[in-house]
Short mmCIF file of N, CA and C in Angstrom, two decimals:
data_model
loop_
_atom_site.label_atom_id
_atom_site.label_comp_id
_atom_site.label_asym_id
_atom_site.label_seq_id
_atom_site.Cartn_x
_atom_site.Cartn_y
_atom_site.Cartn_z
N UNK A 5 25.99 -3.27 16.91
CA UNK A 5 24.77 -3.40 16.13
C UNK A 5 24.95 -4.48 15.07
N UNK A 6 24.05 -5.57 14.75
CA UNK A 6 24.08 -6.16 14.18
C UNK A 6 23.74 -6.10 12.56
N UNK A 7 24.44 -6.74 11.69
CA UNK A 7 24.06 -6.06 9.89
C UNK A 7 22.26 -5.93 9.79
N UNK A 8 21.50 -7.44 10.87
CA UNK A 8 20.31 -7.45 10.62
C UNK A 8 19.46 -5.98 10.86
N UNK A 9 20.10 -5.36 12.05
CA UNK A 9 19.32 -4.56 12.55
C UNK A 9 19.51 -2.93 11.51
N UNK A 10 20.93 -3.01 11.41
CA UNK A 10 21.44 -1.92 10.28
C UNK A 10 20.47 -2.08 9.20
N UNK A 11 20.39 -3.20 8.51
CA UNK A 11 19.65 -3.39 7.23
C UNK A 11 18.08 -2.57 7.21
N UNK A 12 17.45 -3.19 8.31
CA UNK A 12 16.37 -3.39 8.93
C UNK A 12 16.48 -1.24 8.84
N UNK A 13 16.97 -1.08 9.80
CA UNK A 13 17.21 0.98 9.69
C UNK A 13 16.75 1.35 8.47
N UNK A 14 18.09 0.81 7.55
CA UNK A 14 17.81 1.05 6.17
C UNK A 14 16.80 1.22 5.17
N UNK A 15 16.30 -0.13 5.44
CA UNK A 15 15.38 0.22 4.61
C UNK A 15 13.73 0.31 5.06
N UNK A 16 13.76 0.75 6.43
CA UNK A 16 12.46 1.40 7.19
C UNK A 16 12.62 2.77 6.61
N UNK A 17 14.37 3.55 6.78
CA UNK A 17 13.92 4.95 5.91
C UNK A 17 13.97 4.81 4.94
N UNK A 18 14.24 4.69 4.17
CA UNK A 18 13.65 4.43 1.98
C UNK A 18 12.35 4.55 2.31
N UNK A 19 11.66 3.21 3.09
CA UNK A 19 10.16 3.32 3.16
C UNK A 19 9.40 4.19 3.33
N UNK A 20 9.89 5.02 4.38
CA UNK A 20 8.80 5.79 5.29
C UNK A 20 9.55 7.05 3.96
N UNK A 21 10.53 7.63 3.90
CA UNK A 21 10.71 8.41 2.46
C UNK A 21 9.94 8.62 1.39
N UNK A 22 9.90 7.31 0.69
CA UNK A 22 9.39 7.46 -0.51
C UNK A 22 8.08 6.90 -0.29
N UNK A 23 7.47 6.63 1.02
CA UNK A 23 5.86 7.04 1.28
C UNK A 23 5.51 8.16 1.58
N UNK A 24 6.24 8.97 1.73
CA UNK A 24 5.83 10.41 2.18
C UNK A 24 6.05 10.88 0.98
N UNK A 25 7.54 10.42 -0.43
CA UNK A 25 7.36 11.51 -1.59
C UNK A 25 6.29 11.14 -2.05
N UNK A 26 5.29 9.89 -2.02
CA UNK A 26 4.38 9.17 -3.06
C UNK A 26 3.39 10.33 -2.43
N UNK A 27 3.38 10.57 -1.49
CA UNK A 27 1.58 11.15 -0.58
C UNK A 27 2.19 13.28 -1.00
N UNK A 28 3.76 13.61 -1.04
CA UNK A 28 3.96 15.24 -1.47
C UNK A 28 4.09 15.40 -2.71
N UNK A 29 4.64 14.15 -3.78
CA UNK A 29 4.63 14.88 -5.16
C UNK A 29 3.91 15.08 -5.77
N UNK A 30 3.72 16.58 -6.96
CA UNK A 30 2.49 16.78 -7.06
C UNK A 30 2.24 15.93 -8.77
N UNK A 31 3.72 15.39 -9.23
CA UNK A 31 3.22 14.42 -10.39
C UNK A 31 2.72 13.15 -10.20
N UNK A 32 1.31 13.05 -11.14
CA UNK A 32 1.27 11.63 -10.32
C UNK A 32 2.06 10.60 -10.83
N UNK A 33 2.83 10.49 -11.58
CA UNK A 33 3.57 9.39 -12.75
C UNK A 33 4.84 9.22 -11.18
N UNK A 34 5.03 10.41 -10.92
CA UNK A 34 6.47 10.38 -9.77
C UNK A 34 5.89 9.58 -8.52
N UNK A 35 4.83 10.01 -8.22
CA UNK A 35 3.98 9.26 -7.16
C UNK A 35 4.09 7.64 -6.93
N UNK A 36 3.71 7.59 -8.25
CA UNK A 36 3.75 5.74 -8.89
C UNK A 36 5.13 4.98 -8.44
N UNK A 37 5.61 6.21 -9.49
CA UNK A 37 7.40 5.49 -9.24
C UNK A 37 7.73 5.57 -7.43
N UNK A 38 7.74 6.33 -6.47
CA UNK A 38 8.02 6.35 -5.23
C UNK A 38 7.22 5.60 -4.35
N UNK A 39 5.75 4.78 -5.37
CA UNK A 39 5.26 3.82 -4.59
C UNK A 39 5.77 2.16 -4.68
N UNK A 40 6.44 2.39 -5.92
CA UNK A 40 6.65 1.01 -6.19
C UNK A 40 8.08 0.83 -5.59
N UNK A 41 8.57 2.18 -5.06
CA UNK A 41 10.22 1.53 -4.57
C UNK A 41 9.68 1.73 -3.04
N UNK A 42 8.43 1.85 -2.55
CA UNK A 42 7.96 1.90 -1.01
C UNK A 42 7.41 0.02 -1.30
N UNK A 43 6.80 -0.21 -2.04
CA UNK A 43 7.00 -1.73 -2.20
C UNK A 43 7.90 -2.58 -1.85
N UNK A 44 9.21 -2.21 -3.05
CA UNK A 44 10.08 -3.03 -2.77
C UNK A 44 10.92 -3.07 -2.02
N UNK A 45 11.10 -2.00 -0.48
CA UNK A 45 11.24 -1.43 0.43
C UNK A 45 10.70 -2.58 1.14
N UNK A 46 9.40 -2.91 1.39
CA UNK A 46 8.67 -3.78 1.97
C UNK A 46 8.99 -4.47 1.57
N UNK A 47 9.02 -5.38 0.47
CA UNK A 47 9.15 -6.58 0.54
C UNK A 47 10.59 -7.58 0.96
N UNK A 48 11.52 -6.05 0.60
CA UNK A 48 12.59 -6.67 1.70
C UNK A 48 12.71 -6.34 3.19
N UNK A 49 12.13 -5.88 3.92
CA UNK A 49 11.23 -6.06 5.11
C UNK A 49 10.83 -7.69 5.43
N UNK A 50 10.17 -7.82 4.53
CA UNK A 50 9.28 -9.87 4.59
C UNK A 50 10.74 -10.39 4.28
N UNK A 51 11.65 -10.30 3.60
CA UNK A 51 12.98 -10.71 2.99
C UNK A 51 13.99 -11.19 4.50
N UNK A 52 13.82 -9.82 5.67
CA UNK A 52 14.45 -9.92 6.60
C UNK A 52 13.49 -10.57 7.38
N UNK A 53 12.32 -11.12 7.14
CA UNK A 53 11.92 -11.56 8.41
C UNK A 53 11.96 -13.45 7.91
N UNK A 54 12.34 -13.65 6.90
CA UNK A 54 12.72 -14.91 6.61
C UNK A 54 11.00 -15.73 6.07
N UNK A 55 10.33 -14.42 5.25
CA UNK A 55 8.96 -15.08 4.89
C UNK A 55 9.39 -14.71 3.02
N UNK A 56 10.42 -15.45 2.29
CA UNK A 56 11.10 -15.51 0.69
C UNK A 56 9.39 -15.69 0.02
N UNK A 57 8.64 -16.74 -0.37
CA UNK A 57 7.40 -16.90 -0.51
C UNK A 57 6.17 -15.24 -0.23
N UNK A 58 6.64 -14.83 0.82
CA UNK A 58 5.29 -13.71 0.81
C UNK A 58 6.02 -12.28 0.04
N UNK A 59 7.21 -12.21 0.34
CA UNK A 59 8.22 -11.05 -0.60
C UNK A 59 7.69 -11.51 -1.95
N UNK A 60 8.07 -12.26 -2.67
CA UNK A 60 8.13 -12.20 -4.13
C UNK A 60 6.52 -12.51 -4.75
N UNK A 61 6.00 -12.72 -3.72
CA UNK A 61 4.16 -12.53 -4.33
C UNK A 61 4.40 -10.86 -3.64
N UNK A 62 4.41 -10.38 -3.33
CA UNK A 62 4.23 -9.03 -2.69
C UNK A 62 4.75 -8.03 -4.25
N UNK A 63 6.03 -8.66 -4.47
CA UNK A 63 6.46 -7.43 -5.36
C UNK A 63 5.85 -8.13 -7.00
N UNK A 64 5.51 -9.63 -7.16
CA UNK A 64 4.37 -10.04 -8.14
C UNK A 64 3.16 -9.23 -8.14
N UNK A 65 2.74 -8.90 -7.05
CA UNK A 65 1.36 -8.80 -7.02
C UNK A 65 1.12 -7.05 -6.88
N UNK A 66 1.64 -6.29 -5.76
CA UNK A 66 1.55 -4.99 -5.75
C UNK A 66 2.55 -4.30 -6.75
N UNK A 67 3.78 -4.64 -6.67
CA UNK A 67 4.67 -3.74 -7.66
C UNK A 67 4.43 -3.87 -9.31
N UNK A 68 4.02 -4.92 -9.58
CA UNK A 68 3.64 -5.55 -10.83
C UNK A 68 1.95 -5.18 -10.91
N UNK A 69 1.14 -5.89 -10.87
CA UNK A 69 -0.42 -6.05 -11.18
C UNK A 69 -0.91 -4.48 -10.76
N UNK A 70 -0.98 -4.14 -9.09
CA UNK A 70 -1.94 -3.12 -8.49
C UNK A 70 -0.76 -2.10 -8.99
N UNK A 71 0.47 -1.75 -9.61
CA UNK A 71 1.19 -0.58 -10.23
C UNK A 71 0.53 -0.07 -11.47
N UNK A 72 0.49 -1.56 -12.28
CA UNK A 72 -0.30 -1.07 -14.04
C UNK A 72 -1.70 -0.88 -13.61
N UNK A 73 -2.55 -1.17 -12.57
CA UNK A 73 -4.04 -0.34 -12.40
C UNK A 73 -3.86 1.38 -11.91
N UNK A 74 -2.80 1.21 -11.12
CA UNK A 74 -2.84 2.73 -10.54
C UNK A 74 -2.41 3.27 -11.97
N UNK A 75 -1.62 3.33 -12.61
CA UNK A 75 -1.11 3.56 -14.28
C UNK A 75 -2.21 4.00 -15.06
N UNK A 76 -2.74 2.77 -14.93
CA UNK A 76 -3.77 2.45 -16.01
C UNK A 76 -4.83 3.82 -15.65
N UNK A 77 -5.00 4.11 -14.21
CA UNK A 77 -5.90 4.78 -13.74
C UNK A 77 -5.50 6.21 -13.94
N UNK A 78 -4.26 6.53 -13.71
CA UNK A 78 -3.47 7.97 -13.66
C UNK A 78 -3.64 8.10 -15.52
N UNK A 79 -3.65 7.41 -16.03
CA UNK A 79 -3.74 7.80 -17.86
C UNK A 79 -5.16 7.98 -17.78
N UNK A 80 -5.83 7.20 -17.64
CA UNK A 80 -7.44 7.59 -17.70
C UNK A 80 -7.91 8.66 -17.27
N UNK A 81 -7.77 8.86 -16.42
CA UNK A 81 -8.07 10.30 -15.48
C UNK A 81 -7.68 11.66 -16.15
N UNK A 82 -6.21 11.63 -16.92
CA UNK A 82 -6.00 12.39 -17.67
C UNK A 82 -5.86 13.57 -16.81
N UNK A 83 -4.86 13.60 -15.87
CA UNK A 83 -4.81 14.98 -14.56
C UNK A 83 -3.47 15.99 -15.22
N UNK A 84 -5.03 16.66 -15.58
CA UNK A 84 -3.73 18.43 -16.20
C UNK A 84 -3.99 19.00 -15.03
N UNK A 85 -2.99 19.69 -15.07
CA UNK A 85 -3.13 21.52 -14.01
C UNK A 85 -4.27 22.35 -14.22
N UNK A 86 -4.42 22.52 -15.24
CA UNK A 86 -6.00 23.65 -15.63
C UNK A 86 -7.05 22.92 -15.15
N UNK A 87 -7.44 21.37 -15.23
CA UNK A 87 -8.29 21.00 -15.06
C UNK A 87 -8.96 20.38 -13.29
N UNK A 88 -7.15 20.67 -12.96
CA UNK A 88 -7.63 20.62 -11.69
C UNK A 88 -8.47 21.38 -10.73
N UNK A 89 -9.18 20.54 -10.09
CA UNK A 89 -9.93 21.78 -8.97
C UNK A 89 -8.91 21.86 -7.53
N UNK A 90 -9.33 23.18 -7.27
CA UNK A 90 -8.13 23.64 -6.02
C UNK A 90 -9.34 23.47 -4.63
N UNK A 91 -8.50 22.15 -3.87
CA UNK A 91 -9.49 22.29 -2.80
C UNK A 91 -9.42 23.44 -2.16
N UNK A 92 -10.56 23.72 -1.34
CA UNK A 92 -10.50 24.98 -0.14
C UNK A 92 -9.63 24.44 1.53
N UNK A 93 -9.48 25.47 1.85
CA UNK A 93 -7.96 25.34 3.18
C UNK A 93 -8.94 24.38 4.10
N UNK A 94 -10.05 24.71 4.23
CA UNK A 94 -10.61 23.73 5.60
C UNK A 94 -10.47 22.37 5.28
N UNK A 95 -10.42 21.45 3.98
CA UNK A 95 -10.09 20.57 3.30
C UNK A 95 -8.73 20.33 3.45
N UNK A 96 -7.61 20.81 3.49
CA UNK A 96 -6.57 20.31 3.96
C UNK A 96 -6.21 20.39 5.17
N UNK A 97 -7.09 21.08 5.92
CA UNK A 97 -6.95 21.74 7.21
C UNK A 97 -7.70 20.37 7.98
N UNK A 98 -8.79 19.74 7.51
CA UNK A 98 -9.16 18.36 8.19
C UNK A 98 -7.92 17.22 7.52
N UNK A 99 -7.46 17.38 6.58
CA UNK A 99 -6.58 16.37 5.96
C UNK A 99 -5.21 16.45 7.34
N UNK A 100 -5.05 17.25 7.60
CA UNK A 100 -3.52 17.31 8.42
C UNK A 100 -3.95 17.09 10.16
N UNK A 101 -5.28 17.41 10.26
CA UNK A 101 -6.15 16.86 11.62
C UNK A 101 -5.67 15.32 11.98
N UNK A 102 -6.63 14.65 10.60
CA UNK A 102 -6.96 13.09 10.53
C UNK A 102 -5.42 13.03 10.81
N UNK A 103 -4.80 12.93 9.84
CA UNK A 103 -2.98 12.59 9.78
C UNK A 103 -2.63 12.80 11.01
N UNK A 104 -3.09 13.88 11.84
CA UNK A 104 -2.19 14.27 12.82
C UNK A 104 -2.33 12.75 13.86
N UNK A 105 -3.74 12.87 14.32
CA UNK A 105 -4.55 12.16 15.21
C UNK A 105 -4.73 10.76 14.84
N UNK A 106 -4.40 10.47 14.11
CA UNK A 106 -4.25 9.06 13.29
C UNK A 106 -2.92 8.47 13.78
N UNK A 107 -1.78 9.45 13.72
CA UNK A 107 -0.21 9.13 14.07
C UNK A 107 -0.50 9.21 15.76
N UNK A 108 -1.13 9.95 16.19
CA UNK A 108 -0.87 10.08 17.70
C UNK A 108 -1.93 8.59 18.25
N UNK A 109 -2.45 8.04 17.62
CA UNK A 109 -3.19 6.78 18.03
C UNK A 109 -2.25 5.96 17.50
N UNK A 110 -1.73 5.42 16.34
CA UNK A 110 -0.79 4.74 16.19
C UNK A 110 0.93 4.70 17.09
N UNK A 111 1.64 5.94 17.46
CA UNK A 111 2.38 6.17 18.66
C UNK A 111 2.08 5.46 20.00
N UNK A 112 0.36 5.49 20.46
CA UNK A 112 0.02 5.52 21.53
C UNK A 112 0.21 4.16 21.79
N UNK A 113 -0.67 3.23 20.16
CA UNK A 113 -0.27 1.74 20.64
C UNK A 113 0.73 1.50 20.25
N UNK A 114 1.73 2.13 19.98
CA UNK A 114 3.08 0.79 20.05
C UNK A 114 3.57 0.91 20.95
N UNK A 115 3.45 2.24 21.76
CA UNK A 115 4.17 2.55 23.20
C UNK A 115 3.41 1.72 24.00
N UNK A 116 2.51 1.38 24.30
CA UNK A 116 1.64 0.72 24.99
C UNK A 116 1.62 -0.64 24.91
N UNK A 117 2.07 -1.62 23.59
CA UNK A 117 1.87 -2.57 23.35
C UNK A 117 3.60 -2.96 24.20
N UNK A 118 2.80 -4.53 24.48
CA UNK A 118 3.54 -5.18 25.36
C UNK A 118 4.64 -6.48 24.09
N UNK A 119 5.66 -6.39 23.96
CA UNK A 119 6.69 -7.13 22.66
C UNK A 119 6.31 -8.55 23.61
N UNK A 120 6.17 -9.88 23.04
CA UNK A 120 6.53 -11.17 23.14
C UNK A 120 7.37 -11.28 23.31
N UNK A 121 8.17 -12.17 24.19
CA UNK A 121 9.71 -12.28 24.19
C UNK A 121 10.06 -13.72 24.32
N UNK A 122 11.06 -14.40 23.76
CA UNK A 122 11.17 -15.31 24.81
C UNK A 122 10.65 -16.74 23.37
N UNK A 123 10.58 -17.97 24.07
CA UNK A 123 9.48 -19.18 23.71
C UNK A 123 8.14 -19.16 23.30
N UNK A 124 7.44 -17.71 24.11
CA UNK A 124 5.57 -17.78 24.16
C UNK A 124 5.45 -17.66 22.39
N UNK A 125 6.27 -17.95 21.51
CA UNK A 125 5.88 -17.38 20.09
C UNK A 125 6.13 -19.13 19.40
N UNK A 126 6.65 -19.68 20.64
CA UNK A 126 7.32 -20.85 19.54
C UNK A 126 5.82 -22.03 19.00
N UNK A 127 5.64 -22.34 17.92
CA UNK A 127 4.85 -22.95 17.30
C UNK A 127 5.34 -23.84 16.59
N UNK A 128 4.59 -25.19 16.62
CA UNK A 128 5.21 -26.57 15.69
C UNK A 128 4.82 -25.87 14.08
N UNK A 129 3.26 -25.08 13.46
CA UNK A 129 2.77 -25.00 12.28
C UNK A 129 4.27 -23.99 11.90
N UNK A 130 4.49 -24.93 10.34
CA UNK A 130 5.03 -23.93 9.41
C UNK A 130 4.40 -23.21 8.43
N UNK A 131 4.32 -21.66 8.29
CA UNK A 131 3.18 -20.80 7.72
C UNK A 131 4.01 -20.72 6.55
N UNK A 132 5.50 -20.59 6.22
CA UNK A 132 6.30 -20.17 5.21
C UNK A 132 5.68 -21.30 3.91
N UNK A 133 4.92 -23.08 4.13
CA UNK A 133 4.96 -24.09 3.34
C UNK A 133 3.60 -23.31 2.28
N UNK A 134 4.30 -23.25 1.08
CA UNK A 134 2.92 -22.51 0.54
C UNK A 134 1.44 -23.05 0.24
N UNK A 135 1.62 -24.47 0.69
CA UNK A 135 0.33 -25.21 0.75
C UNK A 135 -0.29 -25.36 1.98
N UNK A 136 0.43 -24.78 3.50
CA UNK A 136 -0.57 -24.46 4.02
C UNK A 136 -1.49 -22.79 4.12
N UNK A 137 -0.28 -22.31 3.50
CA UNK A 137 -1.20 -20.91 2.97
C UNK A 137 -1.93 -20.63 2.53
N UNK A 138 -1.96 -21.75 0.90
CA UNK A 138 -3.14 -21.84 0.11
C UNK A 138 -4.35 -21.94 1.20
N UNK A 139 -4.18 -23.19 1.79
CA UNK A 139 -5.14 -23.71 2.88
C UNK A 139 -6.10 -22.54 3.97
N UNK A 140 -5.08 -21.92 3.92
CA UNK A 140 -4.99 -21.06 5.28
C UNK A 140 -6.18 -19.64 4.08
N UNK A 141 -5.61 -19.24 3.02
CA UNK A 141 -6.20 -18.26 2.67
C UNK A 141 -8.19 -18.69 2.23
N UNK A 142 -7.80 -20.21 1.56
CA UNK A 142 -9.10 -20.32 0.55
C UNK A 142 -10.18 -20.77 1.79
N UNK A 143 -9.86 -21.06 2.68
CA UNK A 143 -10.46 -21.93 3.91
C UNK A 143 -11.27 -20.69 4.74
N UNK A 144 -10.21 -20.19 5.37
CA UNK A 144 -10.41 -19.16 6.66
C UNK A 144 -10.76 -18.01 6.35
N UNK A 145 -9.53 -17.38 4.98
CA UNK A 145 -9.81 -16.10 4.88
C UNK A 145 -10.52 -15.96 3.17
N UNK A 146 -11.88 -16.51 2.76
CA UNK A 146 -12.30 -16.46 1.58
C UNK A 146 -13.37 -15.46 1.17
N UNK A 147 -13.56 -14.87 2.64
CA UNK A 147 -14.49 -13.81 2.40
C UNK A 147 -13.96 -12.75 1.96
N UNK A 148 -13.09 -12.44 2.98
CA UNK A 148 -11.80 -10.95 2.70
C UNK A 148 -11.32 -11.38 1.15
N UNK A 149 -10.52 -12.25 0.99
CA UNK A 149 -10.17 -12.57 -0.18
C UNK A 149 -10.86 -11.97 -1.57
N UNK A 150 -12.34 -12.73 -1.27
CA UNK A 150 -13.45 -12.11 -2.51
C UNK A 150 -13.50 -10.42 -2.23
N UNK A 151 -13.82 -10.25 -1.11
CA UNK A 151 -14.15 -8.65 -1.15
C UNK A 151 -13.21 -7.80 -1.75
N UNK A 152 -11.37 -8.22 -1.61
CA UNK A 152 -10.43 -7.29 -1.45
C UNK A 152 -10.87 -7.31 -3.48
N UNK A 153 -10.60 -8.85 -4.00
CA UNK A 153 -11.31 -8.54 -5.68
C UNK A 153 -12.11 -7.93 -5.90
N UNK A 154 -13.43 -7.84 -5.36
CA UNK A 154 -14.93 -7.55 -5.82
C UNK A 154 -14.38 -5.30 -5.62
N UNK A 155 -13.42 -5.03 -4.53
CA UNK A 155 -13.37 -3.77 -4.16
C UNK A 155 -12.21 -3.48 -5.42
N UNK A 156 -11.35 -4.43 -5.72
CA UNK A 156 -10.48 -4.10 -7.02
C UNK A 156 -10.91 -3.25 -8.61
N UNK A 157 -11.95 -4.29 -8.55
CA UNK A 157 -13.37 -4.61 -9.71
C UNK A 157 -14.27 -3.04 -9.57
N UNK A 158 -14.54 -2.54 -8.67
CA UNK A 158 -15.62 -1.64 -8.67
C UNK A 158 -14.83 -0.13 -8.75
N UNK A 159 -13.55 -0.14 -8.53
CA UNK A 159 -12.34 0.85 -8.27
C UNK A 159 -12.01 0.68 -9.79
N UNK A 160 -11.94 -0.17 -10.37
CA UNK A 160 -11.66 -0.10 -12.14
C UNK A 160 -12.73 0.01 -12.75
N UNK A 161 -14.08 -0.09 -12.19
CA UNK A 161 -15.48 0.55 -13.22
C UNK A 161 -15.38 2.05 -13.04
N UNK A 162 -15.46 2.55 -11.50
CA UNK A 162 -15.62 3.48 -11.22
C UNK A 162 -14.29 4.79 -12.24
N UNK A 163 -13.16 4.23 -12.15
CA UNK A 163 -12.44 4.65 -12.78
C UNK A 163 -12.93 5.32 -14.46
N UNK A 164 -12.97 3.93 -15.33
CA UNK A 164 -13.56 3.87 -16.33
C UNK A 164 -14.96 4.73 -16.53
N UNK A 165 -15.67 5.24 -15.36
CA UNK A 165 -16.74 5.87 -15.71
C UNK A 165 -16.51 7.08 -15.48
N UNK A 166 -15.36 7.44 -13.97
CA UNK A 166 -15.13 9.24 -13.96
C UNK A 166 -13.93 9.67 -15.29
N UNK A 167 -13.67 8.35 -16.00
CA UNK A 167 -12.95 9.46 -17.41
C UNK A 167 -13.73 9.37 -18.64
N UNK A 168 -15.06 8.91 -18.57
CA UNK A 168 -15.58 8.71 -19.72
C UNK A 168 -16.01 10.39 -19.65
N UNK A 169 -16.05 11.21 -20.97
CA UNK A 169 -16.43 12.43 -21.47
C UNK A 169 -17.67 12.51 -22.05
N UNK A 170 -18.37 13.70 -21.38
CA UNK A 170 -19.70 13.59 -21.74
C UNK A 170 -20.02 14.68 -22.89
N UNK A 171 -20.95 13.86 -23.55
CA UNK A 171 -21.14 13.94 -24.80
C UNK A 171 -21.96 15.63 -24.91
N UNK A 172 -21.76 16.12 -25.27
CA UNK A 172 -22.50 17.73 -25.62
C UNK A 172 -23.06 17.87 -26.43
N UNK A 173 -24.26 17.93 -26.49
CA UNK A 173 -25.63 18.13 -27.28
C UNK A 173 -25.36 19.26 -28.36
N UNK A 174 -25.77 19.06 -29.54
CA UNK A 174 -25.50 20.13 -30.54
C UNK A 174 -26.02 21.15 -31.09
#
């Protein structure tokens, strides 16, 4: 076995780990912390696939920026125990459905999907040069781009409005 492929083991379980403690712990502050080391999990993932440029915007951009909104959001929210509401069982009972049937469609296509092998991948464009990325994002992909902001933007109003406290008449 090669160190690449060992590495590669490695840190697929950290990942898939501390995505599963982020989705069972019931603090959310612990949540945070087990998402940001499922980050940097990933981004040495992009590390082994020889894309240095998309790793260190990855752990710039999600471990850094989208960490202090989830933060920012978990303080706002202000989640005590008393104040929580206790869903009812049919509510987790569709939650472990979706999950289930979600994994058994994801299983189905990778077993199914056919791997490239070989030359059919070889390409003259270099994607790693970050100026054809720029190119590549503001050009092709500027719609997604705006939306993924504009959905950032409405996820931090919405926030800001389910912790605002309503005022009680005297």
């Amino acid at each position: 076995m090669s160190s690449l492929l060992i590495t590669f083991y490695f840190l697929s379980a950290i990942t898939l780990a501390s995505a599963f403690l982020t989705i069972y712990s019931k603090n959310p502050i612990h949540s945070a912390i087990y998402l940001v080391i499922c980050f940097f999990t990933i981004a040495g993932h992009y590390l082994l696939f020889n894309s240095q440029f998309l790793a260190i915007v990855h752990i710039i951009v999600y471990s850094g920026a989208i960490m202090v909104l989830f933060l920012f959001t978990i303080m706002l929210m202000n989640l005590n125990k008393e104040d929580e509401v206790h869903k009812p069982r049919i509510t987790r009972l569709g939650a472990v459905t979706v999950c289930i049937l979600m994994s058994v469609v994801l299983v189905t296509i990778f077993i199914n999907s056919n791997p490239i092998v070989g030359d059919e991948v070889a390409t003259t464009e270099d994607y790693q040069s970050i100026k054809k990325l720029g190119t590549l994002l503001l050009n092709e992909y500027m719609v997604p781009f705006e939306f993924a902001s504009i959905l950032l933007l409405v996820a931090m109003i919405g926030v800001v409005l389910l912790s605002k406290k309503e005022k009680t008449e005297k």
